[in-house]
PDB file of C-alpha atoms and ligand atoms in Angstrom:
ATOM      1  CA  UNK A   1     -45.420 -49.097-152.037  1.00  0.00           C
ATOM      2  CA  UNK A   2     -48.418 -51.653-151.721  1.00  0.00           C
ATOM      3  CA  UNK A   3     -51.978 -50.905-153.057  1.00  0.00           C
ATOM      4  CA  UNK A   4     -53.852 -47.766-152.061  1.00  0.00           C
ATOM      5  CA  UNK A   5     -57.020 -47.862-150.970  1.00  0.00           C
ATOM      6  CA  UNK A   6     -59.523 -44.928-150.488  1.00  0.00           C
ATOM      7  CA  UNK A   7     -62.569 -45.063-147.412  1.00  0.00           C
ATOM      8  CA  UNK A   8     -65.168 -42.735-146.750  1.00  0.00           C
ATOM      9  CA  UNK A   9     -65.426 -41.576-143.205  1.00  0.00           C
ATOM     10  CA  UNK A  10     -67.538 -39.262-141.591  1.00  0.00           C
ATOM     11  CA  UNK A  11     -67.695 -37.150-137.950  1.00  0.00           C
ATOM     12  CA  UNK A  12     -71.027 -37.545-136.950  1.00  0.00           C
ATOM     13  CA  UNK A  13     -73.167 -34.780-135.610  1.00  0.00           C
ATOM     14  CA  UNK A  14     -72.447 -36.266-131.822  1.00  0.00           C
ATOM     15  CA  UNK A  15     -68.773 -35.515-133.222  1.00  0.00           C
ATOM     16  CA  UNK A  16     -69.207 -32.622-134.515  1.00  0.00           C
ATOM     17  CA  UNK A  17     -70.838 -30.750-131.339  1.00  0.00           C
ATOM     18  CA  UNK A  18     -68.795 -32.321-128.886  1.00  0.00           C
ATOM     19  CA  UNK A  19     -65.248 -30.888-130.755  1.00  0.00           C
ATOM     20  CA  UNK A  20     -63.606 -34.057-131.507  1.00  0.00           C
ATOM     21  CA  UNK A  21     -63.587 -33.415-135.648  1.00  0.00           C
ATOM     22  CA  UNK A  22     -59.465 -32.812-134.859  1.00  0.00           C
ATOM     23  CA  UNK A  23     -58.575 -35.877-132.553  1.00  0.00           C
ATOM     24  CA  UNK A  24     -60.558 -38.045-135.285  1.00  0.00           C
ATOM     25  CA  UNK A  25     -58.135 -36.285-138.006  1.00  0.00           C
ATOM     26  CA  UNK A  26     -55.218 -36.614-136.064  1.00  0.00           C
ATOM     27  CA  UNK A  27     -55.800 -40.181-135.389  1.00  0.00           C
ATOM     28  CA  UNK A  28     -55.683 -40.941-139.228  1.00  0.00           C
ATOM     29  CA  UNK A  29     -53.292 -38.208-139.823  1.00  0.00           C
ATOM     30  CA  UNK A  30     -50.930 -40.175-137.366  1.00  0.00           C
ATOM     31  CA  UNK A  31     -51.433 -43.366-138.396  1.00  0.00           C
ATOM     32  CA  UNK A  32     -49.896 -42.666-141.547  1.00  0.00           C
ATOM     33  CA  UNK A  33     -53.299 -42.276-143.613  1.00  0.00           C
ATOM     34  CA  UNK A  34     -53.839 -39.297-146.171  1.00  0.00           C
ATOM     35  CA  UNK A  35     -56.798 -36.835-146.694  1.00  0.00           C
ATOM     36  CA  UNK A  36     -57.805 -36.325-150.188  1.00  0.00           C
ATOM     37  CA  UNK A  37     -61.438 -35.027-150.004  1.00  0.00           C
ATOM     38  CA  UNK A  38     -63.118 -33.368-147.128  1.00  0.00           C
ATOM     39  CA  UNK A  39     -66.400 -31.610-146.780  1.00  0.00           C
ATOM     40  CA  UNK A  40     -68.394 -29.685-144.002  1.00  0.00           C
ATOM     41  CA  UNK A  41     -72.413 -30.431-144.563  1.00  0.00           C
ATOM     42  CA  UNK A  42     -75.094 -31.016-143.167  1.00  0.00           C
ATOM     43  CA  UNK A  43     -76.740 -33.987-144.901  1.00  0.00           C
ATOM     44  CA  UNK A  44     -80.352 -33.570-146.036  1.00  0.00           C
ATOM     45  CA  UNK A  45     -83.235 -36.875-145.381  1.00  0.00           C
ATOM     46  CA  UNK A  46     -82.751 -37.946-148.749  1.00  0.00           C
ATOM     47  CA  UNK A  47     -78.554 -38.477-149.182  1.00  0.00           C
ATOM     48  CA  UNK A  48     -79.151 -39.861-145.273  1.00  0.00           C
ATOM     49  CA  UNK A  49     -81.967 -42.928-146.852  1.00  0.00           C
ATOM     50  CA  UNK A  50     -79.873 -43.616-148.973  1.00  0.00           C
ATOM     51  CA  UNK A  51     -76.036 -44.070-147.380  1.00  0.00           C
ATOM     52  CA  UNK A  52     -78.155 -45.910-144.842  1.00  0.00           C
ATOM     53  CA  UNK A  53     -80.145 -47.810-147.158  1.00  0.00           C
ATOM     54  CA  UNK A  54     -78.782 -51.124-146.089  1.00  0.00           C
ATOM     55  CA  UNK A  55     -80.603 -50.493-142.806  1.00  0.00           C
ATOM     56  CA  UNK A  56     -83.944 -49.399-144.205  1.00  0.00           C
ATOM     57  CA  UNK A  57     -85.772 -52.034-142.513  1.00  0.00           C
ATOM     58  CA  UNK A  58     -84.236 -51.981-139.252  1.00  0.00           C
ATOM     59  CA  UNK A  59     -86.607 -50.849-136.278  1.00  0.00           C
ATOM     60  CA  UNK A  60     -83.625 -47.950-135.364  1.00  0.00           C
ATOM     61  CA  UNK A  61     -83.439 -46.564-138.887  1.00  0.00           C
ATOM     62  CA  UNK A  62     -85.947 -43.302-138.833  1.00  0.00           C
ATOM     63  CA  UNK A  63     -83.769 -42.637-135.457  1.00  0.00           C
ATOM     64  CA  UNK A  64     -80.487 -42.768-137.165  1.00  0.00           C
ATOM     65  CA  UNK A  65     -81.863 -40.649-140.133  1.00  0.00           C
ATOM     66  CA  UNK A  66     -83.416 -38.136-137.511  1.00  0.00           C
ATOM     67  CA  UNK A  67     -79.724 -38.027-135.870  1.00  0.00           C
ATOM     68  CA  UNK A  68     -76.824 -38.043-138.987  1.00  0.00           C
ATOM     69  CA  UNK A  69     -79.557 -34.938-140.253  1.00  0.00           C
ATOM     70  CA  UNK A  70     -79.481 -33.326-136.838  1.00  0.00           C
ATOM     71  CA  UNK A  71     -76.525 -31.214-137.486  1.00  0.00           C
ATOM     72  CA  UNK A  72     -73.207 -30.501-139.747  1.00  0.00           C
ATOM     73  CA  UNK A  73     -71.429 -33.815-140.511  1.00  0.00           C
ATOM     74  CA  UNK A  74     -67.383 -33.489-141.362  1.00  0.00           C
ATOM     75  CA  UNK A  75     -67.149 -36.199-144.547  1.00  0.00           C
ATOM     76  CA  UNK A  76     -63.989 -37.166-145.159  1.00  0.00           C
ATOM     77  CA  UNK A  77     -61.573 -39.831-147.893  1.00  0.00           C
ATOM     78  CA  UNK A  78     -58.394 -41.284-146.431  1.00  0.00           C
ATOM     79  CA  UNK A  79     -56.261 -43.127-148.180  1.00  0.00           C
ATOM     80  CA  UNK A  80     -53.535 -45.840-147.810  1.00  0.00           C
ATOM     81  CA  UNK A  81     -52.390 -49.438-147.384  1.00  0.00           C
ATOM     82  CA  UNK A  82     -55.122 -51.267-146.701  1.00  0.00           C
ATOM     83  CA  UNK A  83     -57.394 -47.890-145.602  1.00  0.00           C
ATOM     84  CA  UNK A  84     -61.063 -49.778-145.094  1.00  0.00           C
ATOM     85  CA  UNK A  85     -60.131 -52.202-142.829  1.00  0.00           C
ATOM     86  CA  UNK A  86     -57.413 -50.608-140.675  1.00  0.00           C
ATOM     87  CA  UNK A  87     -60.074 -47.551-140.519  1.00  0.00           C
ATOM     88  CA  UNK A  88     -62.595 -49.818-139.012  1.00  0.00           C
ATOM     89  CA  UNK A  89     -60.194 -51.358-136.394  1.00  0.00           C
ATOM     90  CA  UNK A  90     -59.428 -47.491-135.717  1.00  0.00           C
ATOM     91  CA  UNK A  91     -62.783 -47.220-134.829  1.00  0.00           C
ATOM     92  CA  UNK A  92     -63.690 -49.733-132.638  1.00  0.00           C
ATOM     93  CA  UNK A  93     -67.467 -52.231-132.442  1.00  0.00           C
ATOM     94  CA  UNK A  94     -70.454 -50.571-134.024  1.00  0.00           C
ATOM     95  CA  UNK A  95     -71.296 -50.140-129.913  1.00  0.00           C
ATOM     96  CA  UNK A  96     -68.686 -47.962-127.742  1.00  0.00           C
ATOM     97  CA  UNK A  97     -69.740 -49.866-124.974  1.00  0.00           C
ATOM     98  CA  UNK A  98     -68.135 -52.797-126.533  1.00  0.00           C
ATOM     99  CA  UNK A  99     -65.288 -51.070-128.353  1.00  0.00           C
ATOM    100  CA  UNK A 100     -61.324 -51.897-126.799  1.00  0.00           C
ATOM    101  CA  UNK A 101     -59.470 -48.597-125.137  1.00  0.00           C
ATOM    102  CA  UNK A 102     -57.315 -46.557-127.986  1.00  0.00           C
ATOM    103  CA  UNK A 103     -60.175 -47.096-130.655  1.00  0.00           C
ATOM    104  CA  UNK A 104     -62.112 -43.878-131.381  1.00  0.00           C
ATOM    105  CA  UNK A 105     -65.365 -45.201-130.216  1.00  0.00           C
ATOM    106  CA  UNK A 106     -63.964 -46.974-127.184  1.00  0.00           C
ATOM    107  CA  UNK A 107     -62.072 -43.593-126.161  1.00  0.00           C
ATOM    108  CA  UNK A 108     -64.556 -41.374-127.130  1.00  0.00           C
ATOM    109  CA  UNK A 109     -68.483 -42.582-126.402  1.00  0.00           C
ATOM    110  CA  UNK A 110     -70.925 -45.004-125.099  1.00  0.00           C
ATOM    111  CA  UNK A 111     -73.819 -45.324-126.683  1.00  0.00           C
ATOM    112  CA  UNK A 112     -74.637 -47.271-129.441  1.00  0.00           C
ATOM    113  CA  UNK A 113     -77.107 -44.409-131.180  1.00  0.00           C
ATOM    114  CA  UNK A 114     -74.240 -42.000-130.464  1.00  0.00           C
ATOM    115  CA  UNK A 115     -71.195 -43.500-131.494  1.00  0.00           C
ATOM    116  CA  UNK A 116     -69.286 -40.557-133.014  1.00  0.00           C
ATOM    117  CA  UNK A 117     -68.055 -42.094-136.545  1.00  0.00           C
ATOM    118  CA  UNK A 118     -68.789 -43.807-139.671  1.00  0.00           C
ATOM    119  CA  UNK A 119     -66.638 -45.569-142.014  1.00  0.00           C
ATOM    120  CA  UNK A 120     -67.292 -47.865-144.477  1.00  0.00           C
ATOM    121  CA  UNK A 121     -67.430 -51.616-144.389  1.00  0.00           C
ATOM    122  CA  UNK A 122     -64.450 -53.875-145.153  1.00  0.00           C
ATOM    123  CA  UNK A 123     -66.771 -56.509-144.879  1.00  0.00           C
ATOM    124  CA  UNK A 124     -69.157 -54.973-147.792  1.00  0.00           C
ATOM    125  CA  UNK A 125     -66.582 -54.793-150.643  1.00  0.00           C
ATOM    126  CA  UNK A 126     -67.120 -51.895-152.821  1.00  0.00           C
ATOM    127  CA  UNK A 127     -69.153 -49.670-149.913  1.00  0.00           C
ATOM    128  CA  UNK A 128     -66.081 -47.329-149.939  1.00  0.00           C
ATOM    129  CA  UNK A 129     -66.487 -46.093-153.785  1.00  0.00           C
ATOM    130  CA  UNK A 130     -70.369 -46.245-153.246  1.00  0.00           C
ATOM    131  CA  UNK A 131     -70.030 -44.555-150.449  1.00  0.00           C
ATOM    132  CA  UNK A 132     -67.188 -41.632-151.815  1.00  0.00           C
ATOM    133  CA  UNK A 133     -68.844 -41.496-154.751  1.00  0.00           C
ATOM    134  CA  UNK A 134     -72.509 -40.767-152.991  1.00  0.00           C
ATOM    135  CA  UNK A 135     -70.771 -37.349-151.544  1.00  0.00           C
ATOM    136  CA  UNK A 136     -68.007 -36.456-153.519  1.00  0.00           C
ATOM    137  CA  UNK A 137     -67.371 -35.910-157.426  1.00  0.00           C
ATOM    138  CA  UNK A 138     -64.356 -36.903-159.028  1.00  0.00           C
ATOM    139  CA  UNK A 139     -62.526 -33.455-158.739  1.00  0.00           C
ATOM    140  CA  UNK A 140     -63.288 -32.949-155.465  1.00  0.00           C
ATOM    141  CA  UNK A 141     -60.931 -36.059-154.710  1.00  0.00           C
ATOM    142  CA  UNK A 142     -57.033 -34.758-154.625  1.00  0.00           C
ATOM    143  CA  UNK A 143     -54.100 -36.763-156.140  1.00  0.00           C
ATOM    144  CA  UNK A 144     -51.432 -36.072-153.996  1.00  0.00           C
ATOM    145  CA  UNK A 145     -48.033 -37.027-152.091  1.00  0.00           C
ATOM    146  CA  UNK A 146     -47.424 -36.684-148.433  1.00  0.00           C
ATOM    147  CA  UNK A 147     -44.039 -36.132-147.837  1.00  0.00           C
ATOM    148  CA  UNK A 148     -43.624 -38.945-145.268  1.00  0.00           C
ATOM    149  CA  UNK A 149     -44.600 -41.606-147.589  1.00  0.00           C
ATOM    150  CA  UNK A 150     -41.290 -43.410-148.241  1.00  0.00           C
ATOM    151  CA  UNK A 151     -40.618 -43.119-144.648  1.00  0.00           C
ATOM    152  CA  UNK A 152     -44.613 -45.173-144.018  1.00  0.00           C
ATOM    153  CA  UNK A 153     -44.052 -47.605-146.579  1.00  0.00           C
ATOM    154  CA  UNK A 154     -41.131 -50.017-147.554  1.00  0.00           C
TER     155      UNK A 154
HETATM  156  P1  LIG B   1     -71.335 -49.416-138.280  1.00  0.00           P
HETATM  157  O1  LIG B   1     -71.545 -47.920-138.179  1.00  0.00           O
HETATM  158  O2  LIG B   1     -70.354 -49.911-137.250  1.00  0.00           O
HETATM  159  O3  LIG B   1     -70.987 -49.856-139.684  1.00  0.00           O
HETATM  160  P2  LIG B   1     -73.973 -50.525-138.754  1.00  0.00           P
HETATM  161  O4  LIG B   1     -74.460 -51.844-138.261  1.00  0.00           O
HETATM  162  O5  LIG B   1     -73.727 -50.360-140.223  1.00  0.00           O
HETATM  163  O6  LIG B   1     -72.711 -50.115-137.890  1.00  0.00           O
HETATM  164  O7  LIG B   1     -75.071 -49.451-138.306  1.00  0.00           O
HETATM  165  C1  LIG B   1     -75.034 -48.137-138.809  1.00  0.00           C
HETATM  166  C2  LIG B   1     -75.290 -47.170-137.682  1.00  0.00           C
HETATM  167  O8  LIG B   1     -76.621 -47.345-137.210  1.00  0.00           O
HETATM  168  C3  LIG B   1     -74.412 -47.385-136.444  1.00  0.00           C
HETATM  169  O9  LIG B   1     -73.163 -46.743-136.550  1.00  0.00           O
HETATM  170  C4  LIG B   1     -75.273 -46.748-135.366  1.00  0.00           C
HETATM  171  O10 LIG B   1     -75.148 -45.314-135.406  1.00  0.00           O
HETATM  172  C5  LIG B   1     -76.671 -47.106-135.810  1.00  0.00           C
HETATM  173  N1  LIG B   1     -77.159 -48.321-135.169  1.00  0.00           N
HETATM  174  C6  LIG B   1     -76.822 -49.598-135.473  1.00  0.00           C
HETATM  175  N2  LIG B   1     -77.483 -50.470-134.693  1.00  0.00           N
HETATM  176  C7  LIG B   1     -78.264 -49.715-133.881  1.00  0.00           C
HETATM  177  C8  LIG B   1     -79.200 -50.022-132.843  1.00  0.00           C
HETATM  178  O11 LIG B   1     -79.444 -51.188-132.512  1.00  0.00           O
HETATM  179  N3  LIG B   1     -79.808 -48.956-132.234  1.00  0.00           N
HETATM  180  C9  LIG B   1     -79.557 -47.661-132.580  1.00  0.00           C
HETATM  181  N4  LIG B   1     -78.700 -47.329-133.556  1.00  0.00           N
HETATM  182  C10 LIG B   1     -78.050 -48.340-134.198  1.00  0.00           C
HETATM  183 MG1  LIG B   2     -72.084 -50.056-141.422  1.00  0.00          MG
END
């Protein structure tokens, strides 16, 4: 089996309300990805400033912490071959608008302040432990062995 890698992921409160917490899960589940953390919260202004804290100065960031603390958030660690990046391309652009058909933004919304998911950056190496480590511990992250894997990986 090639290198595992783990990426945070999170339904955002859009996601949330509108029901699509399983169709996000069964996309990765599918895919061939595996779960090993997952958590129900709602995210106070603080843990919001700072996953976002890349985009402190940017004119849309006291909207985007108004809206990932507007309701319950489902935060989520997949892992597998190359997890960050083939996440991302599971998602779709940053807008839905612009996203391809069969990503989960492009099937799912279209608007760029509503755009259902975050995962972290493959272009921002090391954003995925920042991130999992921001709202997980260590023991909340399972070690475990789906039993597909020799049937996913060569
Ligand atoms: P990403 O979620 O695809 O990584 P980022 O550029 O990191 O995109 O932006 C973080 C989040 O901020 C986006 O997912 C989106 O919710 C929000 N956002 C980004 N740009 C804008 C904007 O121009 N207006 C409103 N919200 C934005
Ligand atoms: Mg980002």
């Amino acid at each position: 089996m090639s290198e595992q890698e783990r990426t945070f992921v999170m339904v955002k409160p859009d996601g949330v309300q509108r029901g699509l917490i399983g169709d996000v899960i069964s996309r990765f589940e599918d895919r061939g990805l595996k779960l090993v953390a997952a958590k129900f919260k709602q995210i106070d202004r603080d843990l919001a400033e700072e996953h976002y804290g890349e985009h402190e100065d940017k004119p849309f960031f006291d909207g985007l912490v108004d809206f990932i603390t507007s309701g319950p958030v489902m935060a989520m660690v997949w892992e597998g071959q190359d997890a960050v990046r083939q996440v991302r391309g599971m998602m779709g652009e940053t807008d839905p608008a612009e996203s391809a058909p069969g990503t989960i933004r492009g099937d799912l919304g279209l608007d760029l302040g509503r755009n259902v998911i975050h995962g972290s950056d493959h272009e921002d190496p090391g954003s995925n432990e920042r991130e999992i480590e921001l709202f997980f511990d260590d023991e909340e992250l399972v070690d475990w062995e789906r039993v597909d894997e020799t049937w996913l990986y060569e």
